[in-house]
mmCIF file of N, CA and C in Angstrom:
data_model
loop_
_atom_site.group_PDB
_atom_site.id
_atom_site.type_symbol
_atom_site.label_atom_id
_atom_site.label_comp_id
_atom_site.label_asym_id
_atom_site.label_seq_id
_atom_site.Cartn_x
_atom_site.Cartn_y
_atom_site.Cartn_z
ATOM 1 N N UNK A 1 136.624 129.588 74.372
ATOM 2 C CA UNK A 1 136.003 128.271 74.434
ATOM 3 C C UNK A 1 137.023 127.268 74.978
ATOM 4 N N UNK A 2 136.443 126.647 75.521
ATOM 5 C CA UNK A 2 137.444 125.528 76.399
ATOM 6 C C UNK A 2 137.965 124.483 75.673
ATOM 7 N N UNK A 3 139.345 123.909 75.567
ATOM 8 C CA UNK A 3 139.954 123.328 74.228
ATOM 9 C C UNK A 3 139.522 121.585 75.749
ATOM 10 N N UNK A 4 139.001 121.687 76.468
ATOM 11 C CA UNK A 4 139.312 120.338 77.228
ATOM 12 C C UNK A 4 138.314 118.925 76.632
ATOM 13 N N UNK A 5 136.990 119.394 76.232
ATOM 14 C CA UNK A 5 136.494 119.080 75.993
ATOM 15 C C UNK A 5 135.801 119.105 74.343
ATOM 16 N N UNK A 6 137.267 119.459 73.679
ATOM 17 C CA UNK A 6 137.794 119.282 72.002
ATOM 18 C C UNK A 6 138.716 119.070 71.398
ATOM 19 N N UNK A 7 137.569 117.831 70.421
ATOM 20 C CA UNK A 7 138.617 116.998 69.534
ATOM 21 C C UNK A 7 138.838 117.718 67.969
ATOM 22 N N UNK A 8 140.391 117.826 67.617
ATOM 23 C CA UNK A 8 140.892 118.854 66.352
ATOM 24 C C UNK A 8 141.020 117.641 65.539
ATOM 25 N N UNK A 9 140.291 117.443 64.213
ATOM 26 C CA UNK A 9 141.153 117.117 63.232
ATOM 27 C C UNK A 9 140.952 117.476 61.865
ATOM 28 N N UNK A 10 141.968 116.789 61.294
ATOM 29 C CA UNK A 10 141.909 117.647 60.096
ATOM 30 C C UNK A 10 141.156 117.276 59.221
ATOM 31 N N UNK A 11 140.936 117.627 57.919
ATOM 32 C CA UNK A 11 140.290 117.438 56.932
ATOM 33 C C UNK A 11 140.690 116.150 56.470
ATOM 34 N N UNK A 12 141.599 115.140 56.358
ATOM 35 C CA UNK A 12 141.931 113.524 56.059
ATOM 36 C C UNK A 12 141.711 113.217 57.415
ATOM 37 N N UNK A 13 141.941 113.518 58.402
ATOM 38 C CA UNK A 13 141.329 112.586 59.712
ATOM 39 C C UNK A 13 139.355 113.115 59.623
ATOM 40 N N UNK A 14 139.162 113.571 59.630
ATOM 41 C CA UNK A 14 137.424 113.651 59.511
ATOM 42 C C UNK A 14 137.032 112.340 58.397
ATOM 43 N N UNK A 15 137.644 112.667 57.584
ATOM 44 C CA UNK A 15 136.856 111.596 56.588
ATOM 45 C C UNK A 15 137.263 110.220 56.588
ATOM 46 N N UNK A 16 138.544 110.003 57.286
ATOM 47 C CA UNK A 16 139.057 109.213 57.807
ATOM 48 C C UNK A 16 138.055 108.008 58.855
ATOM 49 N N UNK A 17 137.600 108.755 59.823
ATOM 50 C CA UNK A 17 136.600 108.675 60.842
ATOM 51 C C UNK A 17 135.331 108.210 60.398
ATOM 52 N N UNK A 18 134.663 109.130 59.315
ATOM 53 C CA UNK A 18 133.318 108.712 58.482
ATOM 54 C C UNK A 18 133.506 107.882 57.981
ATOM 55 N N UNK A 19 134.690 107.359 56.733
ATOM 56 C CA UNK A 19 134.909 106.142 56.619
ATOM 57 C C UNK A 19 134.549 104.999 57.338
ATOM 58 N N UNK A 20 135.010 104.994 58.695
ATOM 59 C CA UNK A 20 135.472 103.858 59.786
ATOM 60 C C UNK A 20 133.917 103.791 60.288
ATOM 61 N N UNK A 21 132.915 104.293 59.641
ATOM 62 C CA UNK A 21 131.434 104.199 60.740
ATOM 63 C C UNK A 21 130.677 103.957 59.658
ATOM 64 N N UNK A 22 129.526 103.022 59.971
ATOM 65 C CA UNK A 22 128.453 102.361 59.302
ATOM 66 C C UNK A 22 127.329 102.489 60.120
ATOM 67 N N UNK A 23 126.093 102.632 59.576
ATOM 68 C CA UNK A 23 124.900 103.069 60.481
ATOM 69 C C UNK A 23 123.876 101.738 59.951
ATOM 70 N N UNK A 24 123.385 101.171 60.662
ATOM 71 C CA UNK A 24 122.619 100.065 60.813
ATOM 72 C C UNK A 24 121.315 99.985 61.705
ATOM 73 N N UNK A 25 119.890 100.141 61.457
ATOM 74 C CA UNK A 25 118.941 99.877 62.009
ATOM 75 C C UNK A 25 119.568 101.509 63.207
ATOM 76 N N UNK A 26 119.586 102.580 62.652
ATOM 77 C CA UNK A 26 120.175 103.490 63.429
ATOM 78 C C UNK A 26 121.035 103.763 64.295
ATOM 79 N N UNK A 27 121.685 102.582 64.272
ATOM 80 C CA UNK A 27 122.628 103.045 65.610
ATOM 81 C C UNK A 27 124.568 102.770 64.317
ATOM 82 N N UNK A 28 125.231 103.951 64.753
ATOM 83 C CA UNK A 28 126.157 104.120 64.640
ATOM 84 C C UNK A 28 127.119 103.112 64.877
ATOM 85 N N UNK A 29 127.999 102.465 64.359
ATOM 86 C CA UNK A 29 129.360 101.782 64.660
ATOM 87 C C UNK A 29 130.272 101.557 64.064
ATOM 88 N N UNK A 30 131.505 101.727 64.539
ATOM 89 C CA UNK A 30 132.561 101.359 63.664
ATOM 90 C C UNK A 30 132.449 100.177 62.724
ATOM 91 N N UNK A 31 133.134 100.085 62.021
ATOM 92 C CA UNK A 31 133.440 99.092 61.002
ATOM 93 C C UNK A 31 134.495 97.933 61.280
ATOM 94 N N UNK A 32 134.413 96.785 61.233
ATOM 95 C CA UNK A 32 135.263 95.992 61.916
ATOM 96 C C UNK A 32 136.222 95.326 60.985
ATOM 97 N N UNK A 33 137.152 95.077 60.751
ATOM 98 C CA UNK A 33 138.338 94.624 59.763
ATOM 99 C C UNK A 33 137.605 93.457 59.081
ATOM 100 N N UNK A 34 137.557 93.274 57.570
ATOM 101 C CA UNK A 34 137.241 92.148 57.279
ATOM 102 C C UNK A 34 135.882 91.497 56.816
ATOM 103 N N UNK A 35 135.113 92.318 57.678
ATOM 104 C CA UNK A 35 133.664 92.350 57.336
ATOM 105 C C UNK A 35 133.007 93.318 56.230
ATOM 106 N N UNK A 36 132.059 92.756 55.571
ATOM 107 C CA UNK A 36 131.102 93.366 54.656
ATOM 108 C C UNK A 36 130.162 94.613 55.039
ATOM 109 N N UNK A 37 129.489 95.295 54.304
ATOM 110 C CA UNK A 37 128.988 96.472 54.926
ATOM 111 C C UNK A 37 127.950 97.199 53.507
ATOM 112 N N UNK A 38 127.541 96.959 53.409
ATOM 113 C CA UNK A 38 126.065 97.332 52.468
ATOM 114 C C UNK A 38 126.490 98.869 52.285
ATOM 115 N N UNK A 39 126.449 99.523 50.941
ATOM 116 C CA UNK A 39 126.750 101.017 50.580
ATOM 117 C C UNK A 39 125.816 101.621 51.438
ATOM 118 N N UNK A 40 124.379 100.879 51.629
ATOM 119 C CA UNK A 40 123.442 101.598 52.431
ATOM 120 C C UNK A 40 123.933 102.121 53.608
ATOM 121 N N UNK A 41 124.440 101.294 54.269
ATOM 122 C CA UNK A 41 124.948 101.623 56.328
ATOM 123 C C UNK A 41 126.006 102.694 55.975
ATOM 124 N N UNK A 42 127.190 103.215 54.914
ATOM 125 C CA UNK A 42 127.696 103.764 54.545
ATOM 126 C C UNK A 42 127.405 105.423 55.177
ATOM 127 N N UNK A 43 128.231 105.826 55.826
ATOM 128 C CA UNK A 43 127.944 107.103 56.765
ATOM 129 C C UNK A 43 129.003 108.682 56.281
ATOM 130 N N UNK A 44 127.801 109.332 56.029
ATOM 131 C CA UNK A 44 128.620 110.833 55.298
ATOM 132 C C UNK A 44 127.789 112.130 56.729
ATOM 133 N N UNK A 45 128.279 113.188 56.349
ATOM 134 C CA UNK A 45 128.196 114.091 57.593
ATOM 135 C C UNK A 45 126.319 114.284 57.481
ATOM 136 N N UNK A 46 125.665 113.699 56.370
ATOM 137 C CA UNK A 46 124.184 114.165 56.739
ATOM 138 C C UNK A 46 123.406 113.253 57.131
ATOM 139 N N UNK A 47 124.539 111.418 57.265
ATOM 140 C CA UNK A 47 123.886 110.523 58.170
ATOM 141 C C UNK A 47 124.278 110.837 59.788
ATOM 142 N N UNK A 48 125.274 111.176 59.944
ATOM 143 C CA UNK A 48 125.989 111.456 61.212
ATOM 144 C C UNK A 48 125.210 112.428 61.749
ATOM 145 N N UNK A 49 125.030 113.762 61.436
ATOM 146 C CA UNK A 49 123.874 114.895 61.726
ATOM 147 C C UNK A 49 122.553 114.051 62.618
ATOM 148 N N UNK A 50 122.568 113.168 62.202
ATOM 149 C CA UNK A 50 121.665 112.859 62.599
ATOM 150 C C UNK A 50 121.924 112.377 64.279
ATOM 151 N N UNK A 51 122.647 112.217 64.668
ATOM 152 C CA UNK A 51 123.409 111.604 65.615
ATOM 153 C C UNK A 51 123.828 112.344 66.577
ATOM 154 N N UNK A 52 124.142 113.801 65.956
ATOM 155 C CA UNK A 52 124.799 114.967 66.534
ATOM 156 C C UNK A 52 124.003 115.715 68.013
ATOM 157 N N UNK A 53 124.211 116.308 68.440
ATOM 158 C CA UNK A 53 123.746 116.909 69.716
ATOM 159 C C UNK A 53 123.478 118.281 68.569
ATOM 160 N N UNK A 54 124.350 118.629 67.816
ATOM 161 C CA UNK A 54 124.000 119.946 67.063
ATOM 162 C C UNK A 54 125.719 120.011 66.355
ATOM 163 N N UNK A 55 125.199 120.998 65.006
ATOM 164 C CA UNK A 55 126.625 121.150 64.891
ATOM 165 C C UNK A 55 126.369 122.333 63.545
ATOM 166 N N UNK A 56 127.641 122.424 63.057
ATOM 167 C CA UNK A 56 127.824 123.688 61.794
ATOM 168 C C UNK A 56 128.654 123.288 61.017
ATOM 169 N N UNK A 57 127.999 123.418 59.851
ATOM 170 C CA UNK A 57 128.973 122.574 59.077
ATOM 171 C C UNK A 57 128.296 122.883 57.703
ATOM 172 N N UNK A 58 129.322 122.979 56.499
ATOM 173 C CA UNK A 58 129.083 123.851 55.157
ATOM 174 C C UNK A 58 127.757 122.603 54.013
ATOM 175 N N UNK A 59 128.295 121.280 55.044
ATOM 176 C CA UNK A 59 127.908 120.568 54.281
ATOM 177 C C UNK A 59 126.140 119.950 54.428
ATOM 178 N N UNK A 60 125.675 120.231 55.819
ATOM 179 C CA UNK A 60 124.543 119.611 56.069
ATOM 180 C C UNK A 60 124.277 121.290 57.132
ATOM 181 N N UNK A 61 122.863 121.626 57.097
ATOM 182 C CA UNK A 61 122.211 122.602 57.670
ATOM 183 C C UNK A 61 122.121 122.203 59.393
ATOM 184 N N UNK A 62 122.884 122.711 60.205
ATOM 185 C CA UNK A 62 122.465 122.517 61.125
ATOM 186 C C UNK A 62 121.412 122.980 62.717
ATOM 187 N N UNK A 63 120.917 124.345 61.591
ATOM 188 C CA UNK A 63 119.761 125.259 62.146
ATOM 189 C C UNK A 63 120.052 125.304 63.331
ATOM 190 N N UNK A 64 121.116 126.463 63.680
ATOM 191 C CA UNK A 64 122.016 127.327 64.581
ATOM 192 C C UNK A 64 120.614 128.124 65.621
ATOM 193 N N UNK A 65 120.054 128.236 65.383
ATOM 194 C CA UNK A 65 118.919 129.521 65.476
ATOM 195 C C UNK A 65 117.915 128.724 65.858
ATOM 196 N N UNK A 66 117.690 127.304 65.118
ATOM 197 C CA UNK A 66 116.515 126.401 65.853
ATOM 198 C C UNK A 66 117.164 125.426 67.298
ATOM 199 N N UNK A 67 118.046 125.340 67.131
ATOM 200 C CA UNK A 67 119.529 124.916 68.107
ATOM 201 C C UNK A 67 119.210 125.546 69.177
ATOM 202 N N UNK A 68 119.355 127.054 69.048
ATOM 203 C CA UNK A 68 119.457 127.900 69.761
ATOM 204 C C UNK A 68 117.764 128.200 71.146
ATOM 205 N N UNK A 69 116.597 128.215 70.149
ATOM 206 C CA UNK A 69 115.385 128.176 70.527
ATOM 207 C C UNK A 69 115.245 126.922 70.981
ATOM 208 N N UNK A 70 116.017 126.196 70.799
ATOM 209 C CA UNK A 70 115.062 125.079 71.307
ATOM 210 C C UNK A 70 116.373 124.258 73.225
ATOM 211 N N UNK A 71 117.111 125.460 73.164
ATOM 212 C CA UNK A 71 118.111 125.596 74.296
ATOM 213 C C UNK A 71 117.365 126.901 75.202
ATOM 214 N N UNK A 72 116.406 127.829 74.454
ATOM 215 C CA UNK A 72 115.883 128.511 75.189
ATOM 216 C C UNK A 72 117.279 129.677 75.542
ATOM 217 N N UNK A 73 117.839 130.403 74.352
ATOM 218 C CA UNK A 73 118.634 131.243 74.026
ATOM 219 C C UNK A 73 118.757 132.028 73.478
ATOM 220 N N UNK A 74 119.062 133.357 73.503
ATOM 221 C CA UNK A 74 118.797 134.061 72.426
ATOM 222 C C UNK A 74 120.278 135.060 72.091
ATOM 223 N N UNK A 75 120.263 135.211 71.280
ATOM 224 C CA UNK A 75 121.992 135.722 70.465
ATOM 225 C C UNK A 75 121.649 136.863 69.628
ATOM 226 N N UNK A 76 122.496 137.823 69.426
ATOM 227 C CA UNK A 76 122.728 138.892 68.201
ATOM 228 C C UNK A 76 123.246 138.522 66.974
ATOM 229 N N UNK A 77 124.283 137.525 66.957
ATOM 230 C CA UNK A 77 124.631 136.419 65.790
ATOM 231 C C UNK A 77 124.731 135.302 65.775
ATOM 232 N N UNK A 78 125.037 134.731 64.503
ATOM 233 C CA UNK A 78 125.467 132.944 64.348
ATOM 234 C C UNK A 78 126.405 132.900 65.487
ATOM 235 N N UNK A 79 127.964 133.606 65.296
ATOM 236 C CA UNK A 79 128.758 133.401 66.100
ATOM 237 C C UNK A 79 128.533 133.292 67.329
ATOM 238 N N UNK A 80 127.994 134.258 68.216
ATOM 239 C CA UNK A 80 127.313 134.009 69.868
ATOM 240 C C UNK A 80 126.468 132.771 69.724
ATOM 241 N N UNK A 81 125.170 132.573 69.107
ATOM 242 C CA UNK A 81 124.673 131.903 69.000
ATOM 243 C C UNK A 81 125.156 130.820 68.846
ATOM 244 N N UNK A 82 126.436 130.175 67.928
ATOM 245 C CA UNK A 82 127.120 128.970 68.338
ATOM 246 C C UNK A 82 127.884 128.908 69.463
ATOM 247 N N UNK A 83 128.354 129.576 70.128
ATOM 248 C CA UNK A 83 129.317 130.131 71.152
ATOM 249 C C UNK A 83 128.066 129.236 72.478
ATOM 250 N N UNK A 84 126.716 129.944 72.364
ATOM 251 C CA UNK A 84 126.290 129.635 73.270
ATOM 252 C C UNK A 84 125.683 127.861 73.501
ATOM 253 N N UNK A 85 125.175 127.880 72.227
ATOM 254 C CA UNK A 85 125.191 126.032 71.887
ATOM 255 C C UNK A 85 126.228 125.661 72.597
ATOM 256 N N UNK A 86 127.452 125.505 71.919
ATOM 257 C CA UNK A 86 128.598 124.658 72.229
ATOM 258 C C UNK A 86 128.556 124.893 73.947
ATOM 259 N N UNK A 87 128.725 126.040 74.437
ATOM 260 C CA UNK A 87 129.010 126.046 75.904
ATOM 261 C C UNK A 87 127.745 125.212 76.585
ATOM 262 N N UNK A 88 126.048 125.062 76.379
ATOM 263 C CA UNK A 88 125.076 124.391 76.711
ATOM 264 C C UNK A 88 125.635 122.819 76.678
ATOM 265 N N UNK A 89 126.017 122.257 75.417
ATOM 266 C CA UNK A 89 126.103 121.061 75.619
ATOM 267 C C UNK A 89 127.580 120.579 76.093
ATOM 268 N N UNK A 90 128.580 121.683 76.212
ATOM 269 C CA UNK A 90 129.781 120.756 76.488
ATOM 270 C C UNK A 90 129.583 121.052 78.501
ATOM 271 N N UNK A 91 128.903 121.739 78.935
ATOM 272 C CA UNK A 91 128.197 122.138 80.413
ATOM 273 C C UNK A 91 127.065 120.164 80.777
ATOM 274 N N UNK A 92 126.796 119.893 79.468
ATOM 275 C CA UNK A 92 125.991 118.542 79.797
ATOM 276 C C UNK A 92 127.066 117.636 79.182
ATOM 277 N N UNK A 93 128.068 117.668 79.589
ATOM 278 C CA UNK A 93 128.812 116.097 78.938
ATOM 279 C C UNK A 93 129.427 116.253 77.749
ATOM 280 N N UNK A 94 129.310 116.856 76.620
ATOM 281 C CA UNK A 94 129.126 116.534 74.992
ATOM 282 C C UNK A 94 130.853 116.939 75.040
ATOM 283 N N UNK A 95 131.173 116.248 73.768
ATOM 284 C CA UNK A 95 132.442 116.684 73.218
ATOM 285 C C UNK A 95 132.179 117.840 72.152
ATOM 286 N N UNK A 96 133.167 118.587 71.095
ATOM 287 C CA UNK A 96 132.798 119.396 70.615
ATOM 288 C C UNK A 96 134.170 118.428 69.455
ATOM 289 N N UNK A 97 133.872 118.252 68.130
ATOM 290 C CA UNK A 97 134.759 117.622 66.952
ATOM 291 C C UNK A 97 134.659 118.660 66.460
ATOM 292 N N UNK A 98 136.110 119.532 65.894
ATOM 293 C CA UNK A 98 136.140 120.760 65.116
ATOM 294 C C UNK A 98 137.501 119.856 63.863
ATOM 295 N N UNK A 99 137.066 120.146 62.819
ATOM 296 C CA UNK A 99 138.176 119.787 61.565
ATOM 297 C C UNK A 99 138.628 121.164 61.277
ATOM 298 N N UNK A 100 139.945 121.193 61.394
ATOM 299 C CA UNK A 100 140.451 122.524 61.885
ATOM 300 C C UNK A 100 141.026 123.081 60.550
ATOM 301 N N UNK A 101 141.188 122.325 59.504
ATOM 302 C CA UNK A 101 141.368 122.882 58.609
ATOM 303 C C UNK A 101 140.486 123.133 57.522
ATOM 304 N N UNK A 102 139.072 123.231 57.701
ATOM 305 C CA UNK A 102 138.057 123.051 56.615
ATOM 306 C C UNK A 102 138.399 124.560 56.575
ATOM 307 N N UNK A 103 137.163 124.802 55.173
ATOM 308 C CA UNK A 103 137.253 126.346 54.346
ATOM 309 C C UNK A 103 136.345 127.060 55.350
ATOM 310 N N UNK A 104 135.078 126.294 55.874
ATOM 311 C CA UNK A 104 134.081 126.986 56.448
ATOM 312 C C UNK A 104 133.936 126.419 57.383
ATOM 313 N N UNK A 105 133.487 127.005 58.713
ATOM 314 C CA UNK A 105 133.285 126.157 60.014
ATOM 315 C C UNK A 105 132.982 124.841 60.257
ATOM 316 N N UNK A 106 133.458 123.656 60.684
ATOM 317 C CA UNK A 106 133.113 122.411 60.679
ATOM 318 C C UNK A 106 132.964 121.434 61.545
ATOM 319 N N UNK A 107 132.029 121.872 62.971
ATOM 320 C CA UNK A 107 131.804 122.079 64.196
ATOM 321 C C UNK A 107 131.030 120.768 64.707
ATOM 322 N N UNK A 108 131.333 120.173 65.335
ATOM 323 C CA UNK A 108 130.346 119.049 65.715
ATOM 324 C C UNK A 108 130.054 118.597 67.164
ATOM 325 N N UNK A 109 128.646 118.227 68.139
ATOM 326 C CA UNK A 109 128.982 118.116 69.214
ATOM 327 C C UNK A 109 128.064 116.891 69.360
ATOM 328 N N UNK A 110 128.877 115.912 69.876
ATOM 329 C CA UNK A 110 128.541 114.501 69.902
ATOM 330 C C UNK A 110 128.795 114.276 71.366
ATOM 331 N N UNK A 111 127.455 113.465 71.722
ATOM 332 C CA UNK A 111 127.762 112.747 73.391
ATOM 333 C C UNK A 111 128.872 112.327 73.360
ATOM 334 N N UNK A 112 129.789 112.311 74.778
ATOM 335 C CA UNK A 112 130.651 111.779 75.055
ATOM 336 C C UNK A 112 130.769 110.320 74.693
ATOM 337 N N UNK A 113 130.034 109.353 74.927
ATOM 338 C CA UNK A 113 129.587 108.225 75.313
ATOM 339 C C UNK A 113 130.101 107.738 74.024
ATOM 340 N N UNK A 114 128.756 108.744 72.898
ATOM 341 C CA UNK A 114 128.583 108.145 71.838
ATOM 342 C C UNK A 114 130.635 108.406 71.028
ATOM 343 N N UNK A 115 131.234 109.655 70.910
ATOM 344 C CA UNK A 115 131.949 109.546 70.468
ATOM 345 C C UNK A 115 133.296 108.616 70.986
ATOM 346 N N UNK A 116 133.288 108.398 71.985
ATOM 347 C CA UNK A 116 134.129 107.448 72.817
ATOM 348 C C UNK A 116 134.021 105.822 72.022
ATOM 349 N N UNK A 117 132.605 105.845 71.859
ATOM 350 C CA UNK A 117 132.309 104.387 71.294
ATOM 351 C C UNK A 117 132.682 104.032 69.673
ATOM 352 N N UNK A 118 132.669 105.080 69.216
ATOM 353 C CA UNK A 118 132.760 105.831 67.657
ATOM 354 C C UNK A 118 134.678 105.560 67.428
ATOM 355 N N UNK A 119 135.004 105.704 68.551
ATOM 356 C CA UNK A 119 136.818 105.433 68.259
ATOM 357 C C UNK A 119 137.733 106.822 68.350
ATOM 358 N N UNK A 120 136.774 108.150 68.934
ATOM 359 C CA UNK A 120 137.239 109.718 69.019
ATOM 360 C C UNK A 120 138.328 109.232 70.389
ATOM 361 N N UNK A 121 138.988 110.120 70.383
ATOM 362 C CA UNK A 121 139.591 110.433 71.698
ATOM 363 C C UNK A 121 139.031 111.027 72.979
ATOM 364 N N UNK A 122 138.222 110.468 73.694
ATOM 365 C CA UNK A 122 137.682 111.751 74.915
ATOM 366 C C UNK A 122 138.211 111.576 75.955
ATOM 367 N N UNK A 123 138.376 112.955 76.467
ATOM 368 C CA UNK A 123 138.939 112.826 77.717
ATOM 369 C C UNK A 123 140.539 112.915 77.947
ATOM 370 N N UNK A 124 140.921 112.248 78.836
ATOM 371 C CA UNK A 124 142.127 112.326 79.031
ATOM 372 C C UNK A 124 142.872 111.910 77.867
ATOM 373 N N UNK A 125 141.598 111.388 76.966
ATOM 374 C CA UNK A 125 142.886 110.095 75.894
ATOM 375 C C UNK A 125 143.011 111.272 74.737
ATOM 376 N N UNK A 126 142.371 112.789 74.647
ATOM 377 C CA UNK A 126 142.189 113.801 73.831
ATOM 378 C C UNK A 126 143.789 114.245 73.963
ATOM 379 N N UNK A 127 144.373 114.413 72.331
ATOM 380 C CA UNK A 127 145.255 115.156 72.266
ATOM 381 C C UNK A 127 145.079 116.862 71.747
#
């Protein structure tokens, strides 16, 4: 899998990140120094899911297999079957957010656009 178009972090930078984002009338945004923010807009990985292009992750279901059918794909396992996701959307733009130290896979693939706006690294600015 191609590391160009993936962002690594760890388990305190992931939550780090969710922290820093508030969801409002649906749309995603950082949090700005200083300002107030309702527990509601408050963003965990099964508001973000929502946001996602697709992803895998221990904590929210991300129906690998409906992912998969609905890319018009078909796999022998999860593993191919994510293999082939990730290569579909990072082929259309998408970044791929992996927290590299979780217990269980923790895979995420967010528009470029959107994670750029979110405060991720894409692109050249990716370490």
């Amino acid at each position: 899998m191609s590391t160009e178009n993936t962002i690594n972090l760890n388990t305190d930078e992931w939550e780090a990140f969710l922290a820093d984002l508030y969801e409002r009338d649906d749309r995603l945004e950082r949090r700005e120094p200083g300002a107030s923010y309702s527990p509601e807009e408050d963003v965990d990985p099964y508001v973000l899911s929502g946001h996602a292009e697709a992803l895998r992750s221990a904590e929210v279901d991300g129906d690998v297999w409906g992912t998969l059918a609905d890319i018009e794909e078909e796999a022998g396992d999860e593993e191919d079957a994510w293999a082939k996701i990730v290569a579909f959307y990072l082929d259309r733009g998408c970044v791929l957010v992996r927290v590299t130290d979780a217990d269980e896979p923790e895979e995420w693939l967010l528009e470029a656009g959107l994670a750029r706006r979110l405060g991720l690294p894409v692109g050249a600015e990716q370490r």
